[in-house]
CSV table of C-alpha atoms in Angstrom, one decimal:
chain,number,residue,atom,x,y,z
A,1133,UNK,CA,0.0,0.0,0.0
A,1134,UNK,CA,1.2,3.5,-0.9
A,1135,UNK,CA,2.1,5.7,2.4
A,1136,UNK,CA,3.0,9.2,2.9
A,1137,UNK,CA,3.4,9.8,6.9
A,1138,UNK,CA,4.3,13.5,7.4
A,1139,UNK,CA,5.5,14.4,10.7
A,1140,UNK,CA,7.1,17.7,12.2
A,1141,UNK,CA,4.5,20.4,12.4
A,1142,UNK,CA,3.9,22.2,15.5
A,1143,UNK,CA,3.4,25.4,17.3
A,1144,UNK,CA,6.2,28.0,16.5
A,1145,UNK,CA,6.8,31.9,17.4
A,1146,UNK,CA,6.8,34.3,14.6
A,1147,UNK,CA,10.6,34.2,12.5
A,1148,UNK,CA,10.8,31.0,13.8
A,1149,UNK,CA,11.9,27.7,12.2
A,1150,UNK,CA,10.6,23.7,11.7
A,1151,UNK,CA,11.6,21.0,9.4
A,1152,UNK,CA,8.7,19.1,8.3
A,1153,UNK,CA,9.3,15.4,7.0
A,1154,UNK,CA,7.7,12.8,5.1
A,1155,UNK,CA,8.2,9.0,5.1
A,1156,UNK,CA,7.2,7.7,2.0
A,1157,UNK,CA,6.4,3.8,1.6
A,1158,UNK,CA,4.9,1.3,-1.0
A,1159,UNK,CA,6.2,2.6,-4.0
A,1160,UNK,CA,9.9,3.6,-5.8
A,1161,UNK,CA,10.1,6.8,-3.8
A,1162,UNK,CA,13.4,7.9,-6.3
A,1163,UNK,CA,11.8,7.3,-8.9
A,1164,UNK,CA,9.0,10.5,-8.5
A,1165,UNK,CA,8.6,13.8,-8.4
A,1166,UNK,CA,7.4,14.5,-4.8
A,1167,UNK,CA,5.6,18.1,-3.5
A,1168,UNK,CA,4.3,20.1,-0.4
A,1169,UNK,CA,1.0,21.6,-0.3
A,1170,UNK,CA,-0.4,23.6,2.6
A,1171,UNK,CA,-3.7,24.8,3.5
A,1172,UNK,CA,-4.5,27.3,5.8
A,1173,UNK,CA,-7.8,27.3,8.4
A,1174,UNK,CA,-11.1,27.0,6.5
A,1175,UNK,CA,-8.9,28.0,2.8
A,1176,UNK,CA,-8.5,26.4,-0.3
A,1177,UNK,CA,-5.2,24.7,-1.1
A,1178,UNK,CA,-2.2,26.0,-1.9
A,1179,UNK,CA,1.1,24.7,-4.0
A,1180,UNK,CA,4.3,25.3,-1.9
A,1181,UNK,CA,7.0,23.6,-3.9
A,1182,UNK,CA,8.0,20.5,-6.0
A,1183,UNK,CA,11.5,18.6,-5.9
A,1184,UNK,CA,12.0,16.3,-9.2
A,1185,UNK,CA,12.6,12.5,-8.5
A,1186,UNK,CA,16.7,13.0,-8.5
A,1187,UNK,CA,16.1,16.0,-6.4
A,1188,UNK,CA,18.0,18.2,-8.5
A,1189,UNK,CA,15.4,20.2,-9.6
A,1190,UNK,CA,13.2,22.1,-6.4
A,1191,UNK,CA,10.1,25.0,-7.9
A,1192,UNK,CA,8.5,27.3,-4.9
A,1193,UNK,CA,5.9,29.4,-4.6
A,1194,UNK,CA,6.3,32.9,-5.0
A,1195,UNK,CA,5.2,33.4,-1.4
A,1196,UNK,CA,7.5,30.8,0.4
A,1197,UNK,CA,10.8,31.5,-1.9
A,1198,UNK,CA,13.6,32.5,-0.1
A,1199,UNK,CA,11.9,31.1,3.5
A,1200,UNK,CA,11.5,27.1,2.3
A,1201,UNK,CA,13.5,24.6,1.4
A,1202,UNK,CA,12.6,21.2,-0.1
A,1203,UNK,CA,14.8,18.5,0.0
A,1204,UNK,CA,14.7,14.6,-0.4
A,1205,UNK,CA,16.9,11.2,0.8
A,1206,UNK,CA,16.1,8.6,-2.0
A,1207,UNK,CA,18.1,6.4,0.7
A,1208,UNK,CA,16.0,7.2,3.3
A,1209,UNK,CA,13.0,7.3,1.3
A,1210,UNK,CA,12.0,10.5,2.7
A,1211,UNK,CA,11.1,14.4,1.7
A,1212,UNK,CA,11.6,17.6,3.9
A,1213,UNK,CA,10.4,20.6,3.9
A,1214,UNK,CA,12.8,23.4,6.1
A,1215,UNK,CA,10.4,26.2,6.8
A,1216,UNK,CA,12.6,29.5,7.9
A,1217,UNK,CA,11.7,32.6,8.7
A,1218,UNK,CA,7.5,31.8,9.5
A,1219,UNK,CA,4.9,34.1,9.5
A,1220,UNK,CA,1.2,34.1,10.5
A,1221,UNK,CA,-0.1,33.7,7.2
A,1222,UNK,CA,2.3,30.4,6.7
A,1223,UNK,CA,-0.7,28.9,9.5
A,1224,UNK,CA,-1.7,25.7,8.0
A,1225,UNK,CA,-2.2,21.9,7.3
A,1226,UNK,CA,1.1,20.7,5.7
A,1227,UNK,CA,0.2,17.7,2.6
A,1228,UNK,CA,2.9,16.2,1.3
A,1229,UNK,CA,2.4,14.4,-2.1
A,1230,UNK,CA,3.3,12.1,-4.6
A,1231,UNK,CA,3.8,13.7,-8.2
A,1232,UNK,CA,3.3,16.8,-9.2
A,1233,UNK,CA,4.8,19.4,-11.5
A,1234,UNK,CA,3.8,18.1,-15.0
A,1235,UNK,CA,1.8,15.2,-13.5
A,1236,UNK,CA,-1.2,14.9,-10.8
A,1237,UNK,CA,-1.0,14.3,-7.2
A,1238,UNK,CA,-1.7,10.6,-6.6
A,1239,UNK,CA,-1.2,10.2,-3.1
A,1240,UNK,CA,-1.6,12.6,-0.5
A,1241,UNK,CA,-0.5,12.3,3.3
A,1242,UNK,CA,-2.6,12.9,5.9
A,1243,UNK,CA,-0.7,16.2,6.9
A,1244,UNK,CA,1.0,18.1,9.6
A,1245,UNK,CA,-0.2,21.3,11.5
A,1246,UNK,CA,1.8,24.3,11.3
A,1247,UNK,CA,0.4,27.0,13.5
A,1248,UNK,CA,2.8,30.4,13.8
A,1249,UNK,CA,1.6,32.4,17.0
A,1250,UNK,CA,2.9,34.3,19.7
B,398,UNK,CA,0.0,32.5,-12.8
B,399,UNK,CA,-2.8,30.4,-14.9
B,400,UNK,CA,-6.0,30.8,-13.0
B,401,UNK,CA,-9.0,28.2,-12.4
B,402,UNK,CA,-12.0,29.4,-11.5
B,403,UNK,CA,-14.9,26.8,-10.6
B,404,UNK,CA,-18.3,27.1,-10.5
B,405,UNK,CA,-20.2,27.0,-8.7
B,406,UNK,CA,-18.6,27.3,-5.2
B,407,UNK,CA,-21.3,25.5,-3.3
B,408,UNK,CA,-24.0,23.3,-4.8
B,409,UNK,CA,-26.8,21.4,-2.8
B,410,UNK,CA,-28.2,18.2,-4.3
B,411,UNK,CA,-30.1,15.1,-3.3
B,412,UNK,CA,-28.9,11.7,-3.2
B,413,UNK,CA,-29.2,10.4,-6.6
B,414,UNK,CA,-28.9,13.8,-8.5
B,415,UNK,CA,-26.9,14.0,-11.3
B,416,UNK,CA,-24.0,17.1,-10.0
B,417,UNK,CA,-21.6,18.5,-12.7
B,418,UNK,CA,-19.1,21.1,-11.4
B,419,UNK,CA,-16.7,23.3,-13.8
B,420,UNK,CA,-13.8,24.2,-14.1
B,421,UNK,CA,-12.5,27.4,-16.3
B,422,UNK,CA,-8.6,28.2,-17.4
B,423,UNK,CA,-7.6,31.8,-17.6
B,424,UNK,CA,-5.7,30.2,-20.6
B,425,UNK,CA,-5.4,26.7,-22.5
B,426,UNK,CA,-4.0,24.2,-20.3
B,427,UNK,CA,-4.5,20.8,-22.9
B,428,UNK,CA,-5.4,17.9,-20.7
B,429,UNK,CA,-3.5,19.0,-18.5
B,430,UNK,CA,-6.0,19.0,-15.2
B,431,UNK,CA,-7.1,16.9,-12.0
B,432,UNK,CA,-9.9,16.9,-9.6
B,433,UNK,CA,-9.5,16.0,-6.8
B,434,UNK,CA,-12.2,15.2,-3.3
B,435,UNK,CA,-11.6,16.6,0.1
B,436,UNK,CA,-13.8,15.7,2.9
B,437,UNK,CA,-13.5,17.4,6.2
B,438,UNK,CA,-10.2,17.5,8.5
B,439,UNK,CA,-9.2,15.1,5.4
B,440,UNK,CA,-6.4,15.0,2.9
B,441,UNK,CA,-7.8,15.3,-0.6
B,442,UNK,CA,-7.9,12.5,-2.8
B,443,UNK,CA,-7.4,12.6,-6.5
B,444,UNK,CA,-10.6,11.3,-8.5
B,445,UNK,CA,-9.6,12.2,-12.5
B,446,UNK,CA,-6.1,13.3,-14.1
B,447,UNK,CA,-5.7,14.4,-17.2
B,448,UNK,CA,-9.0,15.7,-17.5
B,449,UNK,CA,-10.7,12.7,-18.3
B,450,UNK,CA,-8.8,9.4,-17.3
B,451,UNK,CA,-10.4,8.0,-13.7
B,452,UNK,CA,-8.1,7.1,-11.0
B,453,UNK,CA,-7.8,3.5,-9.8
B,454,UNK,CA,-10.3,2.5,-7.2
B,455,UNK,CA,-12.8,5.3,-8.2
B,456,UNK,CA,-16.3,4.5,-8.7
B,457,UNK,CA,-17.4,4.9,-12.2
B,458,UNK,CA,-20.0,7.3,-11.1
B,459,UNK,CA,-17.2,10.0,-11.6
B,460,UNK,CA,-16.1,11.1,-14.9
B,461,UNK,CA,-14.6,14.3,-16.5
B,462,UNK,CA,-14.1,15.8,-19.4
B,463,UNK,CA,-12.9,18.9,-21.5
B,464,UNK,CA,-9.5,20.3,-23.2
B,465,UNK,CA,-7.4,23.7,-23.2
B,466,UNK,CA,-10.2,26.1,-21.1
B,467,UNK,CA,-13.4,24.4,-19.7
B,468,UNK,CA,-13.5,21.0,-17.6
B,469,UNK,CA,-16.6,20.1,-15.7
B,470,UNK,CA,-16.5,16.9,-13.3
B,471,UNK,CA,-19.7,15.2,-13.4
B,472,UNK,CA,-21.2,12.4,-10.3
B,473,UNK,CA,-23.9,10.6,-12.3
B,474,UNK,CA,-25.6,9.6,-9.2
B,475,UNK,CA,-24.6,11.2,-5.7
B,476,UNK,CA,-24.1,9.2,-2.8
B,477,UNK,CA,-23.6,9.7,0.8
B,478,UNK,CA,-20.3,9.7,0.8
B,479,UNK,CA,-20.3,11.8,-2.2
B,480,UNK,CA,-20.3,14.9,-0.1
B,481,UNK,CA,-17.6,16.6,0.2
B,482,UNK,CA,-15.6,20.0,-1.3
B,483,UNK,CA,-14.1,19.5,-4.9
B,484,UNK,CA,-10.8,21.1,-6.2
B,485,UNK,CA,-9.7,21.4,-10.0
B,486,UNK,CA,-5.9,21.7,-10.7
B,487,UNK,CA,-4.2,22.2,-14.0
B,488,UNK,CA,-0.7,21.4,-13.9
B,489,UNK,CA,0.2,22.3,-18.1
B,490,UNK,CA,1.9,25.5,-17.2
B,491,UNK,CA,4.3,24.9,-14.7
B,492,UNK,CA,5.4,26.1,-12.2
B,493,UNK,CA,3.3,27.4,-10.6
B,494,UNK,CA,0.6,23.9,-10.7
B,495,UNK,CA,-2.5,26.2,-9.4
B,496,UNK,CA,-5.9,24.8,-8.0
B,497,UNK,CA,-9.2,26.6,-8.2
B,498,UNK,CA,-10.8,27.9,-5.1
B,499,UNK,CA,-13.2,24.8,-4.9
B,500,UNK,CA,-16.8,23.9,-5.0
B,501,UNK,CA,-18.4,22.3,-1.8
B,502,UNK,CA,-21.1,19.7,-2.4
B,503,UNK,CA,-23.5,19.9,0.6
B,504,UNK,CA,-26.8,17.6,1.3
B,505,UNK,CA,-30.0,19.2,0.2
């Protein structure tokens, strides 16, 4: 069966930092393109970035660039998602998922919390 | 950016109703869109890609269809566990993939 098991989220002060993780399982994990999607309280969702399957190639949203970084162990079978710098309006449910860029999203996690408050 | 805008953003229907929800491109995208299901305090789960072709596992009640601006997603009879809030996403022009802002399916 095809997992994605995020993990990471969690209550952090304004500028703060987290690193947000996803263990993928029950399919060639190098072998796709993997992405993070967010969505905030009661909002639609929202593309954050994409890494290619070798990881060489990483695509962000115009309002994360500069804070996030995704990242990827094909060893490890695993994605990450360093989140710098957080603001109020970066508040939301964390998704990763399998695919994306020129494809669909098969498989989505179940997600991780991000909440950015004082 | 490309933008999706759906229509409309809430419907009420009946079990049994025929629902079809659209989809429109600021510009022409191909194939090159998904739908995906969301049901509360749930991650979404894709239902069509590539505009047309149905995911594994799917009932058949689902289809879509459409190329380059308008999609619509059609359930050709609802269920119960139909309801739920329904996001379009073209991912043609790249990056950024964009999503539309969602149509949610509520019990008349």
């Amino acid at each position: 069966e095809v997992q994605l098991l995020e993990s990471g989220g969690g209550l952090v002060q304004p500028g703060g930092s987290l690193r947000l993780s996803c263990a993928a399982s029950g399919f060639t994990f190098r072998s796709y393109a993997m992405s993070w999607v967010r969505q905030a309280p009661g909002k639609g969702l929202e593309w954050v970035s994409t890494i290619s399957d070798s990881g060489i190639s990483a695509y962000y949203a115009d309002s994360v660039k500069g804070r996030f970084t995704i990242s990827r162990d094909n060893s490890k079978n695993t994605l990450y998602l360093q989140v710098n710098s957080l603001r109020a309006e970066d508040t939301a449910v964390y998704y990763c998922a399998k695919g994306g860029g020129d494809t669909a999203m098969s498989v989505w996690g179940q997600g991780t919390l991000v909440t950015v408050s004082s | 950016a490309i933008q999706l805008t759906q229509s409309p953003s809430s419907l009420s229907a009946s079990v049994g109703d025929r629902v079809t929800i659209t989809c429109r491109a600021s510009q022409g995208i191909s194939s090159a869109l998904a739908w995906y299901q969301q049901k509360p305090g749930k991650a979404p789960k894709l239902l069509i890609y590539d505009a047309s072709s149905l995911e594994s596992g799917v009932p058949s009640r689902f289809s879509g269809s459409g190329s380059g601006t308008d999609f619509t997603l059609t359930i050709s009879s609802l269920q119960p566990e139909d309801f739920a809030t329904y996001y379009c996403q073209q991912f043609n022009n790249y990056p950024p993939p964009t999503f539309g802002q969602g149509t949610r399916l509520e019990i008349k």
